[in-house]
Coordinates of C-alpha atoms in Angstrom, one line a residue:
X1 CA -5.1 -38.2 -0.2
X2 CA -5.7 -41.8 -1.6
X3 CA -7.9 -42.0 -4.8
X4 CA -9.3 -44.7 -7.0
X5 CA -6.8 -44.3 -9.5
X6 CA -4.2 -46.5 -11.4
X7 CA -2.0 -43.7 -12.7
X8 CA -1.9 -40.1 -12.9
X9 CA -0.2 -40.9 -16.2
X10 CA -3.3 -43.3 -17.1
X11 CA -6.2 -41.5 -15.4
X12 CA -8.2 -39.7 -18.3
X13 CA -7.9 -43.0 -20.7
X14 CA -8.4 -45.2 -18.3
X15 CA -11.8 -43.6 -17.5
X16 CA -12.7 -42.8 -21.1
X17 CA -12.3 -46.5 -21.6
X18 CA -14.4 -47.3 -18.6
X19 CA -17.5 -44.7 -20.1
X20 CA -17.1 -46.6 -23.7
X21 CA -17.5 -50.7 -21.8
X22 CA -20.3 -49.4 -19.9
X23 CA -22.2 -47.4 -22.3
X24 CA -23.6 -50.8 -23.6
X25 CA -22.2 -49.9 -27.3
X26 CA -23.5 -46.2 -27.9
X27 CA -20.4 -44.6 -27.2
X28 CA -16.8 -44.8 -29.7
X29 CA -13.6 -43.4 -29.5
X30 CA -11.7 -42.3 -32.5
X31 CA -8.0 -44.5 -32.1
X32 CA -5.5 -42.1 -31.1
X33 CA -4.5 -42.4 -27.4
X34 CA -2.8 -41.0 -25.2
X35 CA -2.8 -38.1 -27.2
X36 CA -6.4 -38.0 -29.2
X37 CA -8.6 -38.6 -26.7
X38 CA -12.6 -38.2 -28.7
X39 CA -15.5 -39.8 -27.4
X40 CA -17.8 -39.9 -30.3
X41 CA -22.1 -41.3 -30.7
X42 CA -21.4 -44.5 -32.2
X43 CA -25.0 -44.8 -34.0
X44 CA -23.5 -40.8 -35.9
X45 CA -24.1 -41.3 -39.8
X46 CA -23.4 -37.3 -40.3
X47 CA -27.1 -36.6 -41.8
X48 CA -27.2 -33.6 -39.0
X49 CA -25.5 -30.9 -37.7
X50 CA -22.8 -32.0 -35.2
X51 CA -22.0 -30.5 -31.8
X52 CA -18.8 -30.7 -30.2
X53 CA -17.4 -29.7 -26.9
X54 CA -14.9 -30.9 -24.2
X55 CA -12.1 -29.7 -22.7
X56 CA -10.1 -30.6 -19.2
X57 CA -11.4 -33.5 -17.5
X58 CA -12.3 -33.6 -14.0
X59 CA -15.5 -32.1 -14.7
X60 CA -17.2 -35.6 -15.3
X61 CA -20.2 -36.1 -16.3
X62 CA -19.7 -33.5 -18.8
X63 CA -18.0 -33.8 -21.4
X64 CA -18.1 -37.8 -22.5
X65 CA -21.5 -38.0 -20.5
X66 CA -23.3 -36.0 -22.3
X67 CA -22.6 -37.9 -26.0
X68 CA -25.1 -39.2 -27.6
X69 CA -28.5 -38.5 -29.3
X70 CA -30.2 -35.5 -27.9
X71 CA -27.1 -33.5 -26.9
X72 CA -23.3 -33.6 -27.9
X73 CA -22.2 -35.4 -31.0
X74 CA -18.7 -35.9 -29.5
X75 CA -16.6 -34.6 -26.7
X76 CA -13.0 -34.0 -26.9
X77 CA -11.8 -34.7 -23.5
X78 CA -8.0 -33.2 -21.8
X79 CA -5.7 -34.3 -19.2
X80 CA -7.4 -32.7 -15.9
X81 CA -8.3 -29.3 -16.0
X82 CA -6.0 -28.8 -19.1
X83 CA -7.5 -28.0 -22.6
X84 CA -7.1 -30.9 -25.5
X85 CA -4.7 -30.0 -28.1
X86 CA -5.5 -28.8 -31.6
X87 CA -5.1 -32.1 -33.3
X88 CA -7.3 -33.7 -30.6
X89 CA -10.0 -31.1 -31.3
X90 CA -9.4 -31.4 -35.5
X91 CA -9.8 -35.3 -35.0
X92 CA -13.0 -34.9 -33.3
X93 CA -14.3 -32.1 -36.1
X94 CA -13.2 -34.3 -38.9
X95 CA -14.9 -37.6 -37.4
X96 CA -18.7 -36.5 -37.0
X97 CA -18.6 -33.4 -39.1
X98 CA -20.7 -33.7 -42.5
X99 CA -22.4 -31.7 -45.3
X100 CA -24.7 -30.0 -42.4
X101 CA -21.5 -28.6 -40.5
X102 CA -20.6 -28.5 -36.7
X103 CA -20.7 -26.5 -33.8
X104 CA -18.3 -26.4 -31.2
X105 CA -19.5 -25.2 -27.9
X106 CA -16.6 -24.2 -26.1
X107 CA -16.3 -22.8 -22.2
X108 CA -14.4 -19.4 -22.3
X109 CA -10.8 -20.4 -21.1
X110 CA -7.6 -19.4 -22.8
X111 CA -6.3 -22.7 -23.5
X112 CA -10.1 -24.0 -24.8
X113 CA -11.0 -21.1 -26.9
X114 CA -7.5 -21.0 -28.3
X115 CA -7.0 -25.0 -29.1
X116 CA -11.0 -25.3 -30.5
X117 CA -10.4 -21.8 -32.4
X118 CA -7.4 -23.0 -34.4
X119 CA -9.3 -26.4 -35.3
X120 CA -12.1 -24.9 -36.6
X121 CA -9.7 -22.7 -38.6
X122 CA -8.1 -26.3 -40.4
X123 CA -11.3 -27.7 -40.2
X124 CA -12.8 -24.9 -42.4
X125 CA -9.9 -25.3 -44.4
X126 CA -10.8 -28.3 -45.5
X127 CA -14.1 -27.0 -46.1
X128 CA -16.3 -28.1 -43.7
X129 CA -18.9 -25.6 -42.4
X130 CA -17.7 -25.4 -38.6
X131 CA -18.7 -22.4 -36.4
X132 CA -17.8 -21.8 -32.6
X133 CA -19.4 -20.2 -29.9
X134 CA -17.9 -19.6 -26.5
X135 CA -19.8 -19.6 -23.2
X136 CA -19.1 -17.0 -20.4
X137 CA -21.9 -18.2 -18.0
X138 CA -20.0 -17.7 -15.0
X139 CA -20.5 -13.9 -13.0
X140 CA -18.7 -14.3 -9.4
X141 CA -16.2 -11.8 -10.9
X142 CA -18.3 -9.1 -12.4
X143 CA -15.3 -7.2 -14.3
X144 CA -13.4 -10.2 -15.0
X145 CA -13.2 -8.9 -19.2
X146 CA -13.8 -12.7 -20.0
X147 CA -16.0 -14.2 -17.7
X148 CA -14.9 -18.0 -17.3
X149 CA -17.9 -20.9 -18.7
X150 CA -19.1 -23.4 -16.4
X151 CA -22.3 -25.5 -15.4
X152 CA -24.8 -23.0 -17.7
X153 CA -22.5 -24.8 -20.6
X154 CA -25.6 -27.5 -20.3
X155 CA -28.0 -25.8 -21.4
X156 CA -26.4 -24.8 -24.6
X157 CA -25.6 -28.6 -24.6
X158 CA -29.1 -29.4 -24.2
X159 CA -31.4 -27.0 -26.2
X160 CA -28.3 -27.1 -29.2
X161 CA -28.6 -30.7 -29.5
X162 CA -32.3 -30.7 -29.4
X163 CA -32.5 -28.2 -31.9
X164 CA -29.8 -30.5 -34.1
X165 CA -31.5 -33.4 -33.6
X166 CA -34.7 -32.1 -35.1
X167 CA -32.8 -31.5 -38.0
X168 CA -32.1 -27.7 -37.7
X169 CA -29.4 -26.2 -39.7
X170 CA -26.1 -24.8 -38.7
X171 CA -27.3 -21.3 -38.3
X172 CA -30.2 -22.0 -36.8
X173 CA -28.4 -24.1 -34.0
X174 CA -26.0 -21.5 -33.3
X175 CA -28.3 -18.6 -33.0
X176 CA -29.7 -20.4 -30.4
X177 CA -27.0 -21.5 -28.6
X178 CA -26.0 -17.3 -29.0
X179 CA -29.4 -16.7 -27.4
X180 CA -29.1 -19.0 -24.5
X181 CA -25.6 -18.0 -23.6
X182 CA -26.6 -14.3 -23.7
X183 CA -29.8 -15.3 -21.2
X184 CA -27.8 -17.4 -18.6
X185 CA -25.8 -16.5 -15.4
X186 CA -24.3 -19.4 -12.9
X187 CA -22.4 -18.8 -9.5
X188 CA -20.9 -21.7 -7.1
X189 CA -20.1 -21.9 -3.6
X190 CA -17.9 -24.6 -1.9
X191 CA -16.9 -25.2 1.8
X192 CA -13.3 -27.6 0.2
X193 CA -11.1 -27.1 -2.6
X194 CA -10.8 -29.8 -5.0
X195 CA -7.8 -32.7 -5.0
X196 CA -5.7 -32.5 -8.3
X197 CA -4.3 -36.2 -9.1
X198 CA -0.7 -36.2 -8.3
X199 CA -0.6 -32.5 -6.9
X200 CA -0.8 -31.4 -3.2
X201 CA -4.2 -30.1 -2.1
X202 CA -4.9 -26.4 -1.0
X203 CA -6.8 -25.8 1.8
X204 CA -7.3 -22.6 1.5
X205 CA -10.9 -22.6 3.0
X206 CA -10.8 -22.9 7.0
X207 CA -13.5 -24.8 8.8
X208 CA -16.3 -22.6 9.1
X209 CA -16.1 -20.5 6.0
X210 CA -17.1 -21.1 2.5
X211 CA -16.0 -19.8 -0.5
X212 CA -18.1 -17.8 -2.9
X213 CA -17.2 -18.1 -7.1
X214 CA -14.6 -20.1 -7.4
X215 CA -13.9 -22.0 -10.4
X216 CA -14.1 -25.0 -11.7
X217 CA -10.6 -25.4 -11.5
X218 CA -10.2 -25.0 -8.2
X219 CA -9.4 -20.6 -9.2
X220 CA -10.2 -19.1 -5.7
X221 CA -13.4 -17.5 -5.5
X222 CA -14.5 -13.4 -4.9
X223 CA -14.8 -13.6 -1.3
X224 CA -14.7 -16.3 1.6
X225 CA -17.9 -16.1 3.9
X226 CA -19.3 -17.7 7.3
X227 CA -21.0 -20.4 7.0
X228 CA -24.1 -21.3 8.5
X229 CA -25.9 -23.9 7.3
X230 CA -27.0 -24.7 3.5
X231 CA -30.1 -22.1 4.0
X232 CA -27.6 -19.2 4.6
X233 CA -25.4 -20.8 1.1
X234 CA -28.5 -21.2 -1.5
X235 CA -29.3 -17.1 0.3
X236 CA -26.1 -16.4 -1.0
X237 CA -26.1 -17.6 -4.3
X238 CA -29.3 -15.9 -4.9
X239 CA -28.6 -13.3 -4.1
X240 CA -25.8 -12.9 -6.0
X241 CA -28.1 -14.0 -9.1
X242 CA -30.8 -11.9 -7.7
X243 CA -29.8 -9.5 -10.5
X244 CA -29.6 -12.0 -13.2
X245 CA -33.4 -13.3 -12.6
X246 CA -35.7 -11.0 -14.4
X247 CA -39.3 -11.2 -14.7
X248 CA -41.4 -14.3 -16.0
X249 CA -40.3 -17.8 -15.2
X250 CA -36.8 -19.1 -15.2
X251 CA -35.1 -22.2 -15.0
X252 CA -32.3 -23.6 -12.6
X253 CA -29.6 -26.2 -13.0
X254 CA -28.7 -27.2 -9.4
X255 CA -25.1 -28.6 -10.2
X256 CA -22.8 -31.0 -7.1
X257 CA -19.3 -30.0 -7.7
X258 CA -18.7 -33.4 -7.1
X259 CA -18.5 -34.3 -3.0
X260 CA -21.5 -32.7 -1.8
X261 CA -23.7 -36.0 -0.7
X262 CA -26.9 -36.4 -2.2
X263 CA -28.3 -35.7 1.2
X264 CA -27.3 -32.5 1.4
X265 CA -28.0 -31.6 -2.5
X266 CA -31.5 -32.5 -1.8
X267 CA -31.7 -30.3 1.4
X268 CA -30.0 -27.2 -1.0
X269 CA -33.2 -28.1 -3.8
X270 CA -35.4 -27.6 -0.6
X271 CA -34.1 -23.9 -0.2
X272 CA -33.9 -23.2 -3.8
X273 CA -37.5 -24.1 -4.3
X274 CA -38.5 -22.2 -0.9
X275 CA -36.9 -19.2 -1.3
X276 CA -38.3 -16.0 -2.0
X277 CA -35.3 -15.2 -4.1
X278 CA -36.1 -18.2 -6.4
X279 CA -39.8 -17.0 -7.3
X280 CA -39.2 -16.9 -10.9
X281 CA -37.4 -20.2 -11.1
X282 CA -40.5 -22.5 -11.8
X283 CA -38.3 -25.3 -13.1
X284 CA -35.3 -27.1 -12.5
X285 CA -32.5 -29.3 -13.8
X286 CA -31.1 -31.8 -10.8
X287 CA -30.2 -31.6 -8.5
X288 CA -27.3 -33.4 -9.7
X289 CA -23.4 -33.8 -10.7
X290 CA -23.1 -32.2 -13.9
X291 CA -20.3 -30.1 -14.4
X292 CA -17.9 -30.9 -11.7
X293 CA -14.7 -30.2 -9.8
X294 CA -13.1 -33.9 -9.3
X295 CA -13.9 -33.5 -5.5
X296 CA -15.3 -31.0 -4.7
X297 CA -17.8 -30.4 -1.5
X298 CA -19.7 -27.3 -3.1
X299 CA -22.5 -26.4 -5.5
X300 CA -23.3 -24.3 -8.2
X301 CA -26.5 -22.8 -9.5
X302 CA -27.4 -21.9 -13.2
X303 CA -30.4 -19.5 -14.2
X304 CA -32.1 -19.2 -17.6
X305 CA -35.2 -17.5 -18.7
X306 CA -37.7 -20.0 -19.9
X307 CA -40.1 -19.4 -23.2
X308 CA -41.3 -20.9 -25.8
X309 CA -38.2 -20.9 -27.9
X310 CA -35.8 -22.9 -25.2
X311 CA -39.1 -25.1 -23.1
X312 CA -39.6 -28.1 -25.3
X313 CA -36.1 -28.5 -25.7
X314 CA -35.1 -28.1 -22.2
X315 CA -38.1 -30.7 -21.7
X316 CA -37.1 -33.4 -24.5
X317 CA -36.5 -36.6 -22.8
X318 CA -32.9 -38.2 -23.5
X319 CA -31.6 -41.7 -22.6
X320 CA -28.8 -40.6 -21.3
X321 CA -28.3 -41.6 -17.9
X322 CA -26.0 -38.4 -16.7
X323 CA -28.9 -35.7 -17.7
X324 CA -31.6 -35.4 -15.0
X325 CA -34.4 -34.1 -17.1
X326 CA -35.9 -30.7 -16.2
X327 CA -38.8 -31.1 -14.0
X328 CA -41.5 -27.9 -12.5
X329 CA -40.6 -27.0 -8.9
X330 CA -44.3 -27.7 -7.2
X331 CA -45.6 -27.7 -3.9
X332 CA -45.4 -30.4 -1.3
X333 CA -48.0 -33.4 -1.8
X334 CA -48.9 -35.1 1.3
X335 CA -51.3 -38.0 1.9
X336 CA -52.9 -39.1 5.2
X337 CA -51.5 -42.0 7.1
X338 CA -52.8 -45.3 6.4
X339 CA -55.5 -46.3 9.3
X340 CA -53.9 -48.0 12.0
X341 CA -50.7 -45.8 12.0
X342 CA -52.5 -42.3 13.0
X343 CA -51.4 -42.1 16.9
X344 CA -53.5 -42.2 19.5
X345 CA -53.5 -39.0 21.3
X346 CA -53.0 -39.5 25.4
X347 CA -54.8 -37.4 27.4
X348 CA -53.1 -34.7 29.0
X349 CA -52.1 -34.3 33.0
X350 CA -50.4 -31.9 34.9
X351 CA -47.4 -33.2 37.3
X352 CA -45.0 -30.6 38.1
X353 CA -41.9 -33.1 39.6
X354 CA -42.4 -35.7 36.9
X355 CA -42.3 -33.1 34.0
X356 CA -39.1 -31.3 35.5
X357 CA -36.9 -34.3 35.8
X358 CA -37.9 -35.6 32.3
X359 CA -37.3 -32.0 30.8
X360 CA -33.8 -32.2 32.6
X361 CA -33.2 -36.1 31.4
X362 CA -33.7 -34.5 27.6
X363 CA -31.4 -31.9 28.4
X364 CA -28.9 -33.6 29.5
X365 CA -28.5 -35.7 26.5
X366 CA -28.7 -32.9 24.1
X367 CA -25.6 -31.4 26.0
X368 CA -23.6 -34.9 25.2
X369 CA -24.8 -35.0 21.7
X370 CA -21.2 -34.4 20.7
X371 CA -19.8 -36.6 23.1
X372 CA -21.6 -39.6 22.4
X373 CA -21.0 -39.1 18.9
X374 CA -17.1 -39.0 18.6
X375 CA -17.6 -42.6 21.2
X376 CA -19.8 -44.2 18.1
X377 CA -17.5 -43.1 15.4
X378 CA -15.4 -45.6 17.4
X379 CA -17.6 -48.9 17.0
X380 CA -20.8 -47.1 15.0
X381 CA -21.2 -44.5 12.7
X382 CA -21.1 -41.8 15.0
X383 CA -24.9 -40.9 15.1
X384 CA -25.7 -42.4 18.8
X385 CA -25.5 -38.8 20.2
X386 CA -27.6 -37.0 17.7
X387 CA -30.4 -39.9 17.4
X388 CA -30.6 -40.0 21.1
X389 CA -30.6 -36.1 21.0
X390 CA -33.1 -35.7 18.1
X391 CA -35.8 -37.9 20.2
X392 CA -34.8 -35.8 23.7
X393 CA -35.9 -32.6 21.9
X394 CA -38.8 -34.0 20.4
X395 CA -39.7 -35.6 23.5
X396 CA -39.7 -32.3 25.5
X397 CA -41.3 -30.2 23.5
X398 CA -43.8 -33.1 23.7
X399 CA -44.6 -32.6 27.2
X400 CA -47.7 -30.3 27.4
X401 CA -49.9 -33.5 25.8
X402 CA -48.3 -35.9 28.2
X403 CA -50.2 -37.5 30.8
X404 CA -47.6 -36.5 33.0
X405 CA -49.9 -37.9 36.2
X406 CA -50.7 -41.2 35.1
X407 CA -47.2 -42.9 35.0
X408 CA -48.5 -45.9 33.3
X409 CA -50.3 -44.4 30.4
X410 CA -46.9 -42.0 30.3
X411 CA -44.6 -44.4 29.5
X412 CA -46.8 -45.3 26.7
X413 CA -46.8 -42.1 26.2
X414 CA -43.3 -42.0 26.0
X415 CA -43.1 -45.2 23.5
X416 CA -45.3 -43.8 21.2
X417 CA -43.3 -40.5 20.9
X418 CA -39.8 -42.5 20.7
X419 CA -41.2 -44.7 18.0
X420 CA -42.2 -41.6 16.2
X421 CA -39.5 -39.4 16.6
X422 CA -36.5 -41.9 17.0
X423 CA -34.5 -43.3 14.6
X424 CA -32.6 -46.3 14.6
X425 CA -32.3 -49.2 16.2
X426 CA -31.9 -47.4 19.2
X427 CA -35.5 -45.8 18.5
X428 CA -37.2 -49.3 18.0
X429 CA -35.7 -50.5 21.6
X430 CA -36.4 -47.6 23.6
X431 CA -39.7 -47.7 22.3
X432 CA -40.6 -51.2 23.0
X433 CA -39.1 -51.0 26.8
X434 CA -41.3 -48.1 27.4
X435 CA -44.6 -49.3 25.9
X436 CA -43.4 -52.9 27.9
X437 CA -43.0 -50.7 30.8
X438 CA -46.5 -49.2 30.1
X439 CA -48.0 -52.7 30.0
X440 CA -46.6 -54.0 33.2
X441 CA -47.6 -50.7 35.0
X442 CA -51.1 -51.8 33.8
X443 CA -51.4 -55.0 35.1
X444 CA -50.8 -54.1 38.7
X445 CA -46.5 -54.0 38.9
X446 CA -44.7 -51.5 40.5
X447 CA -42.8 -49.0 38.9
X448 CA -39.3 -51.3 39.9
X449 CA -40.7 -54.8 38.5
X450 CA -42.3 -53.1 35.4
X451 CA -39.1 -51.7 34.4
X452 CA -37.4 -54.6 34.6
X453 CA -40.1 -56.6 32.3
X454 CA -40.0 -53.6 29.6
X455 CA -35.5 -55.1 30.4
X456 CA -36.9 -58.3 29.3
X457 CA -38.9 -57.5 26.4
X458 CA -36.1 -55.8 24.9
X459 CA -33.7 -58.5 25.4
X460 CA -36.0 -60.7 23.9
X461 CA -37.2 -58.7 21.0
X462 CA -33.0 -57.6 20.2
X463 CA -31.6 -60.6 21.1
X464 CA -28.9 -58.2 23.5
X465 CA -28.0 -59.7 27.1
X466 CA -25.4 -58.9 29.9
X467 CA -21.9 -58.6 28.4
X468 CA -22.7 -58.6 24.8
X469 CA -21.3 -54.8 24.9
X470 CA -24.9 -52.9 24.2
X471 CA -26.9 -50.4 26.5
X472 CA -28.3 -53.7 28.0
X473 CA -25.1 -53.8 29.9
X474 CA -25.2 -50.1 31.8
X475 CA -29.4 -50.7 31.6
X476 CA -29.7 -53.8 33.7
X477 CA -27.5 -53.1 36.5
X478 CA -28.9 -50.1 37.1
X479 CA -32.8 -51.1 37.0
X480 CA -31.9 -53.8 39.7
X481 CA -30.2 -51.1 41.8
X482 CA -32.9 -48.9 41.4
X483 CA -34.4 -50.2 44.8
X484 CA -31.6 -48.3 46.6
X485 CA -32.1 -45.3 45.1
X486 CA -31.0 -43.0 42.2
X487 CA -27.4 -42.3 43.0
X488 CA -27.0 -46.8 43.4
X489 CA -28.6 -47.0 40.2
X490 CA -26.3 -44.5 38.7
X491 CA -23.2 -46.0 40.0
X492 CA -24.4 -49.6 38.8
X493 CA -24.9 -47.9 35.5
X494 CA -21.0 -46.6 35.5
X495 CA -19.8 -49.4 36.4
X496 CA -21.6 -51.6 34.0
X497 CA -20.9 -48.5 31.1
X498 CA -16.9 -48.8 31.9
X499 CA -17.0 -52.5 32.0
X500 CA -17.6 -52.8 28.2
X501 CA -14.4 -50.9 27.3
X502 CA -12.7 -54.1 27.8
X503 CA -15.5 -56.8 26.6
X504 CA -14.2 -57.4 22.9
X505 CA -16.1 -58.0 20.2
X506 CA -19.8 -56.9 20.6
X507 CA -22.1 -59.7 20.2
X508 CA -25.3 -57.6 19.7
X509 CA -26.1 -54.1 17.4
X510 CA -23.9 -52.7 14.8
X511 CA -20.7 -52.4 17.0
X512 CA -20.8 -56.4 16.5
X513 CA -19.7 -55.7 12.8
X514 CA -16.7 -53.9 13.9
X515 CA -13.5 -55.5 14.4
X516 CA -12.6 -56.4 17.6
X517 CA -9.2 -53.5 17.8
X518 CA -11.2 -50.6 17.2
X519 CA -13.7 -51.4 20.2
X520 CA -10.7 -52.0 23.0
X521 CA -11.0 -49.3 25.7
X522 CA -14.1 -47.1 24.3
X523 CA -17.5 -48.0 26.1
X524 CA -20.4 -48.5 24.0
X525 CA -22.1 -45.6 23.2
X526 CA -25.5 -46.5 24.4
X527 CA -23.8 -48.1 27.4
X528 CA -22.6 -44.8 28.4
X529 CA -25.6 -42.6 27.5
X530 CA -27.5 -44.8 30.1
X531 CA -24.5 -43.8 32.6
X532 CA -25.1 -40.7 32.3
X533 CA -28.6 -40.2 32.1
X534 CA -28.5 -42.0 35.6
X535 CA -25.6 -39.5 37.0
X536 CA -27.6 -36.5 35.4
X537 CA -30.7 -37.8 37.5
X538 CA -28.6 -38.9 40.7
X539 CA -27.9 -35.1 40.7
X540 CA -31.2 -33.7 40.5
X541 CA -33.4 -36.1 42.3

């Protein structure tokens, strides 16, 4: 798999360098690379106590992202997934550490607790004042002896470095980050494993499973489950920190493990804040990348009580630009629409015929959703079956309030509905030939001539015409047959839907900014739904 990268050899400085030129001067680095790689808060005069952490990278934001007033003091950051040596964890101690002491907040791996342990041992002999505490956040494997740390290492991050901030002293700041790491439980799920620079990746998880715990390594997970749909994965998840969640509120970080899209993290907040699992978590952190895998397509969910010791500091704003801010979890708001853009409602009709063949129409192009998609990953981006599908289902369940007897107040009807429910470009068209339609049907045209004028509004209004590789070019032929009947409509539509495999460039819609090789010998996608819309009504009419 191709990544974004110069050199394995050059990866982790590379991007520590890039977090230091963009930081706009609040980040340093102590001088020691390749080796000593500590990004440090470059406005740090040691007046307070200083927090440390790091470990592997990979896991970016955290550890380097997290630097700066507010949170972390420095991070000490490791090749990926590997823990930074002794000397690199001494450096960072010895850098930012004064009179008040340090705390190093370390996840519980071997390699971490082992490297940060010793350097806080030849840090103390120095004497600085340098204490340790080790997070365990992580329960997918329930009698693992040392649970591993993971995305709940934030919220030590966060209330720690409030605490610091306000000037707290050593013990002070550790008892607390004791108390939160007691209080906290996290669990992922991901549908991918993650892609280690230079190494193969295991795909272990088939299609149509996820995997439940895994680490943020890449450590296989407790068990591999079917998956659904991200309803079913946040169900999971609670469940499995159902017993974690007692009574009175709690708050959640909702952590991407680094490919999930920000579409779907925001439909996973939408079942996290509706679930009945989740009705102690009043508050929550994301959703966002925080702690995660280099590329992996999965999520992870953190839990914490909430009370007056941990709220205000969970709840102090920082400027850095990697930490979300915890926010309540609160009902939908909702506003009327402005006046003017409330439909009007038709009146309803009753026409048996004219309601069958449209519910059949809908059907049929929610049976070539898939179809039609894989033909617009070839000159699109492969939506053209689900738009087109999205506004047939909409449109039949839509059918009890249509005046199905009055054909010309049903096509407006129609375009009222489309322009509604439709998305697109595809939506705007549709919706302009049928209201066009509507018109003409108004002022006295028959059925044949005012479909052709809702033709010409379109292909005025999109600028599309007859071989500029569009739906215009299955759409036109077939209105003008239409006079002979369904089945010469539908084989003018065929004809005109096969004839664009061979047109070239497209000079009209979004296929026009696709090169000309990847269009050869696929018809355009809303060519060919019109083909078969017309076949699909040739056969029942």
């Amino acid at each position: 798999m191709s990544q974004f990268i110069n050199a394995k050899e050059t990866l982790v400085t590379d991007a520590v360098d890039g977090i230091l030129q963009t930081s706009g001067g609040a980040l340093t680095r102590l001088d020691g690379y390749p080796h000593i790689k500590v990004v440090c808060r470059a406005d740090w005069d040691k007046s307070r106590v200083a927090l440390i952490s790091g470990g592997g990278s990979g896991h970016e934001p955290a550890h380097a992202g997290f630097v700066g007033a507010g949170m972390l003091t420095a991070a000490v950051c490791g090749e990926v997934f590997a823990s930074p040596s002794v000397d690199a964890v001494l450096a960072g101690i010895l850098a930012v550490t004064g009179s008040a002491g340090c705390l190093l907040i370390v996840k519980n791996y071997t390699g971490d607790r082992l490297n940060f342990g010793l350097a806080a041992e030849r840090a103390r002999a120095f004497g600085l004042k340098v204490a340790m505490v080790v997070v365990d956040d992580d329960i997918a494997l329930p009698h693992l002896p040392q649970p591993r740390g993971v995305a709940g290492t934030l919220f030590v991050h966060k209330i720690a470095g409030n605490l610091a901030e306000q000037g707290a002293d050593l013990d002070t700041v550790k008892a607390a980050a004791e108390r939160t790491i007691m209080g906290m439980a996290s669990i992922g799920m991901s549908l991918d494993t993650c892609t280690v620079p230079g190494s193969l990746k295991e795909d272990r998880i088939p299609i149509g499973k996820a995997e439940l715990g895994l680490g943020i390594h890449g450590e296989a997970g407790v068990e591999q489950v079917a998956f659904q749909n991200a309803k079913m994965a946040m169900d999971v998840v609670l469940d499995k920190l159902s017993s974690e969640i007692g009574d009175g509120p709690h708050v959640a970080i909702l952590n991407n493990l680094g490919a999930t899209t920000p579409l779907e993290m925001a439909v996973l907040a939408f079942e996290l804040a509706n679930s009945d699992k989740a009705a102690q978590i009043k508050h929550v952190i994301g959703p966002a990348a925080l702690m995660t895998s280099l590329d992996m397509h999965g999520f992870s969910v953190s839990v914490l009580p909430v009370d007056e010791s941990n709220a205000a500091h969970l709840a102090a704003a920082v400027s850095l630009a990697a930490w979300p801010g915890m926010n309540d979890i609160t009902p939908i708001k909702t506003q009327p629409l402005p006046d003017g853009l409330s439909p009007i409602q038709p009146i309803p009709s009753v026409n048996a015929k004219t309601a069958d063949v449209i519910s059949q129409c809908c059907d049929l192009l929610v049976a070539v959703e898939s179809d039609l998609n894989t033909l617009d990953a070839k000159s699109g981006d492969g939506d053209t079956g689900s738009t087109l599908a999205t506004a047939a289902r909409a449109l039949k369940g839509a059918l009890d309030r249509m005046p199905l007897a009055d054909h010309t107040q049903l096509f407006r009807a129609v375009s009222t509905e489309l322009s509604q429910t439709m998305g697109g470009s595809s939506g705007v068209i549709l919706a302009i030939f049928f209201g066009a339609t509507g018109d003409a049907c108004a002022n006295g045209k028959p059925t044949s001539k005012a479909l052709m004028a809702g033709l010409d509004r379109i292909s005025q209004v999109g600028g599309a015409q007859i071989g500029d590789r569009t739906m215009i070019d299955a759409l036109d032929p077939a209105l003008r047959a239409l006079g002979d009947g369904v089945e010469a409509a539908a084989l003018a539509a065929r004809a005109g839907a096969n004839k664009t495999a061979n047109m070239g460039r497209a000079k009209a819609g979004r296929a026009a900014y696709v090169p000309e090789a990847n269009l050869i010998g696929h018809n355009d996608p809303g060519a060919e739904a019109v083909a078969l819309l017309f076949e699909g009504l040739a056969k029942v009419m």
